[in-house]
Coordinates of C-alpha atoms in Angstrom, one line a residue:
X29 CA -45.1 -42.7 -49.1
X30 CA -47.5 -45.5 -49.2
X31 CA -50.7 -45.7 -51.4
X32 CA -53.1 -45.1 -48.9
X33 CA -51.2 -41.8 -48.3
X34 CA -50.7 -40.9 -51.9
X35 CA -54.9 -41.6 -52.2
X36 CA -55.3 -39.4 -49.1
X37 CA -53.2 -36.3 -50.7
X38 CA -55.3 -36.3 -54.3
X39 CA -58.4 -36.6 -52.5
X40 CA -57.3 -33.0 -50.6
X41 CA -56.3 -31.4 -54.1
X42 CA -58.9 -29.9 -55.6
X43 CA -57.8 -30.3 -59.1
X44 CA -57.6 -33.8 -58.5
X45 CA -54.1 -33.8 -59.7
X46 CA -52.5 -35.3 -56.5
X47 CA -49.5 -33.9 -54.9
X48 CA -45.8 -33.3 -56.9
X49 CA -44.5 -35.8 -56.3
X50 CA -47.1 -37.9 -57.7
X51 CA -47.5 -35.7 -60.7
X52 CA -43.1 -37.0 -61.2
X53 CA -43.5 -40.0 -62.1
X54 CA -41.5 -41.9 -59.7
X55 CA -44.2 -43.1 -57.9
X56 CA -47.3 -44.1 -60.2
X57 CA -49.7 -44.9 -57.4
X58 CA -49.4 -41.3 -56.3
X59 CA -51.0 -39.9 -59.6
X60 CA -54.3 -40.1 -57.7
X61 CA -57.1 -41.6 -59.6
X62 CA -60.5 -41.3 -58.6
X63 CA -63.6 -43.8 -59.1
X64 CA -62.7 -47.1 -60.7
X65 CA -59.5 -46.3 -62.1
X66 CA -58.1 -47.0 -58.3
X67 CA -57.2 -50.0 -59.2
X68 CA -54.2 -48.9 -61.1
X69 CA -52.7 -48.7 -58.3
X70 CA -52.5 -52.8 -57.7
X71 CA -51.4 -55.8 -59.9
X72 CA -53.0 -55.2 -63.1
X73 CA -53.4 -57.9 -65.8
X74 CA -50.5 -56.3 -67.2
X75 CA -48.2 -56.7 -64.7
X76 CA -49.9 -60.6 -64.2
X77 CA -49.0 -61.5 -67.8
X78 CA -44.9 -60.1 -67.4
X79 CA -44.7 -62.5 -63.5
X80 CA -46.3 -65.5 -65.9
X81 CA -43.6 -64.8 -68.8
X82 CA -40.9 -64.0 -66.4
X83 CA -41.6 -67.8 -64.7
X84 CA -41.5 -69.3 -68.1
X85 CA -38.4 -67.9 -69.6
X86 CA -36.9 -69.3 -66.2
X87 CA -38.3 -72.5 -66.3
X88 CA -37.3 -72.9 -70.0
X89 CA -33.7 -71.5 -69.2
X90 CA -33.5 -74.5 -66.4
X91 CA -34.7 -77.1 -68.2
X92 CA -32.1 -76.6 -71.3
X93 CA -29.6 -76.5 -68.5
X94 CA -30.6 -79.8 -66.4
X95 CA -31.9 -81.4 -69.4
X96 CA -28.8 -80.9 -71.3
X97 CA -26.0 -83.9 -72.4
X98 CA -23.2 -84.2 -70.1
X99 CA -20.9 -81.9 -70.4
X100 CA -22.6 -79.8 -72.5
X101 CA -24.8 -77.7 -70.4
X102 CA -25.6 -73.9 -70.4
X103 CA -21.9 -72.7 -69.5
X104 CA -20.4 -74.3 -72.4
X105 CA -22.6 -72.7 -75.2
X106 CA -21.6 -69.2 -74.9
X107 CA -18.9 -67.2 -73.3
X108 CA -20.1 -66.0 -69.9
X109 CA -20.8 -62.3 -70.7
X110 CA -23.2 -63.7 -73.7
X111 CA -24.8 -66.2 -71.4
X112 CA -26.1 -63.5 -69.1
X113 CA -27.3 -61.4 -71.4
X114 CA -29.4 -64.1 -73.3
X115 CA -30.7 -64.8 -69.4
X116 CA -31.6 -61.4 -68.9
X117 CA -32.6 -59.7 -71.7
X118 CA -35.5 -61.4 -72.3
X119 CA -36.6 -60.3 -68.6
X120 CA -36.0 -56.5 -69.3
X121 CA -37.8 -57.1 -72.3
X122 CA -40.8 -58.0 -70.7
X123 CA -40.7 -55.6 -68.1
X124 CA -39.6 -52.8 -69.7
X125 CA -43.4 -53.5 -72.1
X126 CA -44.9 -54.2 -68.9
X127 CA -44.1 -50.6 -67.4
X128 CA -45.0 -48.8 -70.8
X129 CA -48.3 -50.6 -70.7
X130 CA -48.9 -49.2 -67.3
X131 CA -47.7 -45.9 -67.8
X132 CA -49.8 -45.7 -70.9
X133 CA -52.8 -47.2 -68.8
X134 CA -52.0 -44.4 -65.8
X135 CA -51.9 -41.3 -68.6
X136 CA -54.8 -42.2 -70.8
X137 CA -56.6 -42.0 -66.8
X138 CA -54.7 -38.6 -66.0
X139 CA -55.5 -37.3 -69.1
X140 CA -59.3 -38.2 -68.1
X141 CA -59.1 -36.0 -65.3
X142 CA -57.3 -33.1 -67.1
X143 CA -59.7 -32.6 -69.6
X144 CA -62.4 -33.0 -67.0
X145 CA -61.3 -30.4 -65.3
X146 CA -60.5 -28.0 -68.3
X147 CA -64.0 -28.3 -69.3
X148 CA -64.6 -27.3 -65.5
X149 CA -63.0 -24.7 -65.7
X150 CA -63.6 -23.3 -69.4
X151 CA -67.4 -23.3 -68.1
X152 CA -66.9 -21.4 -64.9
X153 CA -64.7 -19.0 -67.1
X154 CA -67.5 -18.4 -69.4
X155 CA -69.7 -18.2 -67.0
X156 CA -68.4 -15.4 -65.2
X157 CA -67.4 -13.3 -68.6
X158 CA -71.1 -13.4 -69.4
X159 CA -72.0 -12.4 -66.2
X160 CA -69.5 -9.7 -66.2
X161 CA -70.6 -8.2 -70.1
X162 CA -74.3 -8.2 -68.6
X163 CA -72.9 -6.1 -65.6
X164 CA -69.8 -4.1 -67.1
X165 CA -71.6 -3.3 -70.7
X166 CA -72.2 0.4 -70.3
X167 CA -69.2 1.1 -68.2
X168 CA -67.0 -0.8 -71.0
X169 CA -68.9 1.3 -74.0
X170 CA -68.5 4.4 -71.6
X171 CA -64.6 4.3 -71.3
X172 CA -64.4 3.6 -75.3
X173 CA -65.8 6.6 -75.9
X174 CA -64.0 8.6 -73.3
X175 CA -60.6 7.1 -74.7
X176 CA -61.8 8.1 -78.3
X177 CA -62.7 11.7 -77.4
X178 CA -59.2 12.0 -75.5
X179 CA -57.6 10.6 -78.8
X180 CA -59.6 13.8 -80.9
X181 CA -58.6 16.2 -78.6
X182 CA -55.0 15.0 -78.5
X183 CA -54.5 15.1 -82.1
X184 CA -56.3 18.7 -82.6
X185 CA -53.6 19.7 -79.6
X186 CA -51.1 18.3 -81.4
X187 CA -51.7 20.0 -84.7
X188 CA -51.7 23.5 -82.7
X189 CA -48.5 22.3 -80.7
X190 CA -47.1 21.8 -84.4
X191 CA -48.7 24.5 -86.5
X192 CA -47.5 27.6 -84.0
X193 CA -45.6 30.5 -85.7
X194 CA -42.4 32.2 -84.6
X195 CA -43.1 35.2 -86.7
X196 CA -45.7 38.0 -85.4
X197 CA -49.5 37.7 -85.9
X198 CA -50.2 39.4 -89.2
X199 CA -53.8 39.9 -91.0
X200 CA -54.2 37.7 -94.0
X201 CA -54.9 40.2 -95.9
X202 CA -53.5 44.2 -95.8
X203 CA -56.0 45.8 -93.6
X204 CA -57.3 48.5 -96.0
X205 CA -58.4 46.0 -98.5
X206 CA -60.5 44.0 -95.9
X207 CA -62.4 47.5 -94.8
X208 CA -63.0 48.2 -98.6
X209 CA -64.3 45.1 -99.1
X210 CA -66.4 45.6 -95.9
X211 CA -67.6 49.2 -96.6
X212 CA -68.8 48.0 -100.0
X213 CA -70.7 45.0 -98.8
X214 CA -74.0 46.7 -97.4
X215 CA -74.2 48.8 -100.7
X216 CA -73.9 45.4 -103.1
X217 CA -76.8 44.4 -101.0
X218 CA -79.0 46.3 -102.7
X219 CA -78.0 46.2 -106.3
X220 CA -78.9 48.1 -109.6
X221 CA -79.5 47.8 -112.9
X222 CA -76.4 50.2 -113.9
X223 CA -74.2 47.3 -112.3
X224 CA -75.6 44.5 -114.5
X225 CA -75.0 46.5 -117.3
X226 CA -72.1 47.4 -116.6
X227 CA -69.3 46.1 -118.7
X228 CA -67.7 42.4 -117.7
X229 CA -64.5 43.1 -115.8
X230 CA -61.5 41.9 -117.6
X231 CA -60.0 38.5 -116.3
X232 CA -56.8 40.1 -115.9
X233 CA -57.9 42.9 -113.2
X234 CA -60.5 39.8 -111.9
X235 CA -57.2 37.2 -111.2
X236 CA -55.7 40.0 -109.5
X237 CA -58.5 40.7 -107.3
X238 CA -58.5 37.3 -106.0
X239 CA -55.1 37.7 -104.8
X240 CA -55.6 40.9 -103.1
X241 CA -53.1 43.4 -102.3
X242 CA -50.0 42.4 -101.2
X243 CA -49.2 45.1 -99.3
X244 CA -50.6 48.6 -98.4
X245 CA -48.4 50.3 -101.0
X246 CA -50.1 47.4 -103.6
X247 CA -51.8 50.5 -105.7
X248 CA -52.4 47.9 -108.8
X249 CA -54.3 45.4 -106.2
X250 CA -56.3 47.7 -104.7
X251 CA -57.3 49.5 -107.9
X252 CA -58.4 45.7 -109.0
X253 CA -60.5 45.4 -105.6
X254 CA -62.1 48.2 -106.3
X255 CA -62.9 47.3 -109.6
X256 CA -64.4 43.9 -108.3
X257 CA -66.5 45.1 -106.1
X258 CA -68.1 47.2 -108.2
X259 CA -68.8 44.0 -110.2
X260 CA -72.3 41.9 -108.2
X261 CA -70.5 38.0 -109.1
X262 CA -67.0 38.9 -108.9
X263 CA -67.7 41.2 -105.2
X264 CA -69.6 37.9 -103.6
X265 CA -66.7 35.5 -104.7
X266 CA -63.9 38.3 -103.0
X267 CA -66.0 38.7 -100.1
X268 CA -66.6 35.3 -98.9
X269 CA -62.9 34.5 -99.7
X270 CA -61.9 37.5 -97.6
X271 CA -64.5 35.8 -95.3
X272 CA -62.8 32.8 -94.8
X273 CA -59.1 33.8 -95.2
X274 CA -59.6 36.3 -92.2
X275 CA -61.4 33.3 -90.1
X276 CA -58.0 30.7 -91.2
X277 CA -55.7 33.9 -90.0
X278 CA -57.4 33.2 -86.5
X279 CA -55.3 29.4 -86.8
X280 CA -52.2 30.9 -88.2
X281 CA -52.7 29.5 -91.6
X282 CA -52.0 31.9 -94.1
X283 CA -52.2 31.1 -97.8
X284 CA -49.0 32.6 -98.3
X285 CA -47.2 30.0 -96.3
X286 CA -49.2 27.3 -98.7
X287 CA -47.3 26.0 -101.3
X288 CA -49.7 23.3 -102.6
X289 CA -49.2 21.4 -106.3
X290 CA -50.4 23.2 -108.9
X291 CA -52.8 21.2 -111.2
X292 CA -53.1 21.5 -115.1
X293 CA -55.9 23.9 -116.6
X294 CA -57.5 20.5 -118.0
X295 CA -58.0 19.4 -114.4
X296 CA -59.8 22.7 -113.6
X297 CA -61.6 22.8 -116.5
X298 CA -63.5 19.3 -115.6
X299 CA -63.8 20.2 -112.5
X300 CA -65.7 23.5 -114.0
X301 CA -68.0 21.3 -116.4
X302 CA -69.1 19.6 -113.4
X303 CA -66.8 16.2 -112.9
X304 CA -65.8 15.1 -109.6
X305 CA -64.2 12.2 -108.1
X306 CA -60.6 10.9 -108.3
X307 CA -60.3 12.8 -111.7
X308 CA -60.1 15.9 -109.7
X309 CA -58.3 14.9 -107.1
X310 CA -54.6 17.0 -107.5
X311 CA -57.0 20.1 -107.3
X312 CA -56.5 19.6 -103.6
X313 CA -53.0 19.9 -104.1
X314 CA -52.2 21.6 -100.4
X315 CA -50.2 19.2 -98.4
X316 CA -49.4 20.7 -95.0
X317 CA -51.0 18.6 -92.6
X318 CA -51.1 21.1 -90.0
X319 CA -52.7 23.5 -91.8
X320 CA -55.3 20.1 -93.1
X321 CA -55.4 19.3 -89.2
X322 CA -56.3 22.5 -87.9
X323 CA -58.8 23.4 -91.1
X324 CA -60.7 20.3 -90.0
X325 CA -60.7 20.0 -86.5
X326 CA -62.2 24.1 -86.7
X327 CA -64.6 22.9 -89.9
X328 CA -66.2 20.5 -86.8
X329 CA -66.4 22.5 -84.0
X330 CA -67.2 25.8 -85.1
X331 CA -70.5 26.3 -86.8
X332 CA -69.9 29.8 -87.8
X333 CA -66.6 28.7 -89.8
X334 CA -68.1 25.8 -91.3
X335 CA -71.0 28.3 -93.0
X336 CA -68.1 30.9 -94.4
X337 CA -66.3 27.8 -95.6
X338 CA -69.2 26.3 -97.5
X339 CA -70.8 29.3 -98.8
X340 CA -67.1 30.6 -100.1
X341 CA -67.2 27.0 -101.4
X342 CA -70.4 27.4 -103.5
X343 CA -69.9 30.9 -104.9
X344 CA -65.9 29.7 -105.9
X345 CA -67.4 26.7 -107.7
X346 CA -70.2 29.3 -109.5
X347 CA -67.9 31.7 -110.4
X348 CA -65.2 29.2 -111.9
X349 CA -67.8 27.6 -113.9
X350 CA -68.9 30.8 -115.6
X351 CA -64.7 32.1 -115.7
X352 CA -63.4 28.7 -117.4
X353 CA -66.0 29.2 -120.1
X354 CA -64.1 32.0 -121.2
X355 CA -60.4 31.8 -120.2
X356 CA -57.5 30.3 -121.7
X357 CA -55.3 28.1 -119.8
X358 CA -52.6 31.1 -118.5
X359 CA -55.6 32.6 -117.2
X360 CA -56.4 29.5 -115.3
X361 CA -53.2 29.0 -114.4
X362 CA -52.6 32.0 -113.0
X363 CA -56.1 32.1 -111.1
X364 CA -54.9 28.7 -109.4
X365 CA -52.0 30.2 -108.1
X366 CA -54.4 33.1 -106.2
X367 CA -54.8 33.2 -102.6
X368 CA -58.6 32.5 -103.0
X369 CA -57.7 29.3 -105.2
X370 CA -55.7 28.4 -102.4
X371 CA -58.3 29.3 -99.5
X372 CA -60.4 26.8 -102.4
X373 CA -58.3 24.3 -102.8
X374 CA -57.7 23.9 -98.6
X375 CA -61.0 23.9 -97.6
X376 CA -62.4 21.5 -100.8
X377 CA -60.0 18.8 -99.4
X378 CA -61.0 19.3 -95.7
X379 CA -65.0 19.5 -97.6
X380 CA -64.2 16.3 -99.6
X381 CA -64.9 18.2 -102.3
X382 CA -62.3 16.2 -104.6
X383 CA -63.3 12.8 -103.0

């Protein structure tokens, strides 16, 4: 290839990198340089200096050899192998700096054009991102929050996937104590002043109304509904829990199947005087995410849930206040371990009650 060929293929690159086999090396005038470093291709002063050196070693080397005595000339001072080598080395010497001066001289103009055209490029690049965030903006912000709401409703599907139950759907509560409960709601309404005379009701029969029957056959739980209904503060803490544990029945979560960690009466008693934070914290013991999963994802999309759970929340949180005032710590142990401490101690985590 000759150099006006080699200039003809960098001038048809567009990166102005030439062809291959100028970018190999074996051919430096095929690197392609544009402007004034065309030159490169020629005799530089370089290349000028290493002919002028080459002529002088030579001419030294000849006149030790014609100017020498007799009989003692070049071929007698060393042994023929070390007589060529003190001719040539000096030579590749000289050329071998000579070539690393050029190649250095070719580079330092390659890498001229290299970062000429990076900085070409890395502006056209920005160029056309800005352009395409001024045109894509709302579409971009668009498919983020399609991919979130894809990533809500996957995880509430999940936690339904996960939470479903082999054994058959069964009232959280035994029927006949949720229509006693309901059958004395509308008369509570009204209220007399017989009922707030009446005498406190002991916190035995209370504890056990907040459990509720067990069964149907439960006579002692029903005959401690009955007797906390009859009661105005007690009947509007057992009817919002029967409230909500009916709704969380609807989700399969059943405070039976809770088995949440139990926290010390000294926990529930600061949480009565009115402390909150991370000093409460283990009275959101339950630790069944599904049953967490499900409680929340229903606590945001159903408005009607969300008021049972809150107003249970607010009378639990009265009626504790006034109870722990009074009870010894077995009595607040064995309230804690009620279904309606449960139902509290689900929904306050799900609330951030104990955050």
């Amino acid at each position: 290839m000759t150099a006006q060929d080699a200039a003809s293929n960098h001038r048809s690159s567009p990166t102005g990198l030439g062809t291959p086999e100028g970018r190999t090396g074996n051919a430096p005038s095929g690197l392609g340089l544009t402007g004034g470093d065309r030159s490169d291709g020629g005799m530089g002063s370089a290349e000028m200096i290493a002919v002028l050196l080459s002529c002088l070693w030579l001419l030294v080397v000849l006149a030790l050899y014609l100017l020498a005595p007799t009989g003692q000339g070049l071929a007698h001072w060393t042994p023929t192998l070390l007589t060529a080598l003190a001719v040539a080395l000096p030579l590749v010497m000289i050329w071998v700096g000579t070539s690393a001066l050029r190649s250095a001289r070719v580079m330092r103009a390659e890498c001229r054009r290299l970062q000429a055209a990076i900085d070409n490029l890395r502006h056209s690049y920005l160029t056309h991102a800005q352009q395409s965030a001024a045109v894509g903006e709302p579409t971009v912000s668009q498919k983020l929050e399609e991919i979130a709401e894809a990533a809500r409703k996957t995880e509430t599907a999940l936690a339904t996937f996960q939470s479903s139950r082999h054994a058959p759907t069964r009232p959280a509560i035994p029927a006949e104590a949720s229509k006693l409960a309901t059958e004395d709601q509308g008369s509570l309404a009204l209220g007399t002043s017989a009922e707030d005379m009446a005498l406190p009701l002991p916190a035995e029969q209370f504890i056990r109304a907040l459990n509720f029957p067990e069964t149907a056959e439960d006579e002692e739980g029903f005959a401690a509904l009955r007797a906390a209904l009859k009661d105005r503060k007690a009947a509007q803490v057992v009817q919002a829990a029967q409230d909500v544990l009916t709704l969380l029945s609807q989700d399969g979560i059943y405070m039976d199947d809770l088995r949440p960690d139990m926290a010390r009466p000294e926990i529930w008693r600061q949480f009565a005087q009115g402390t909150r934070g991370r000093a409460v914290a283990p009275l959101g013991g339950v630790r069944d995410r599904t049953s967490l999963a499900l409680t929340s994802a229903r606590m945001k999309q159903d408005p009607i849930f969300r008021d049972a759970a809150h107003h249970f929340l607010r009378r639990f949180d009265r009626m504790f206040a006034e109870f722990e005032a009074q009870a010894s710590d077995g009595e607040i142990s064995a309230l804690g371990d009620t279904r309606t401490a449960r139902a509290f101690m689900l929904l306050g985590r799900v609330a951030g009650t104990f955050d």
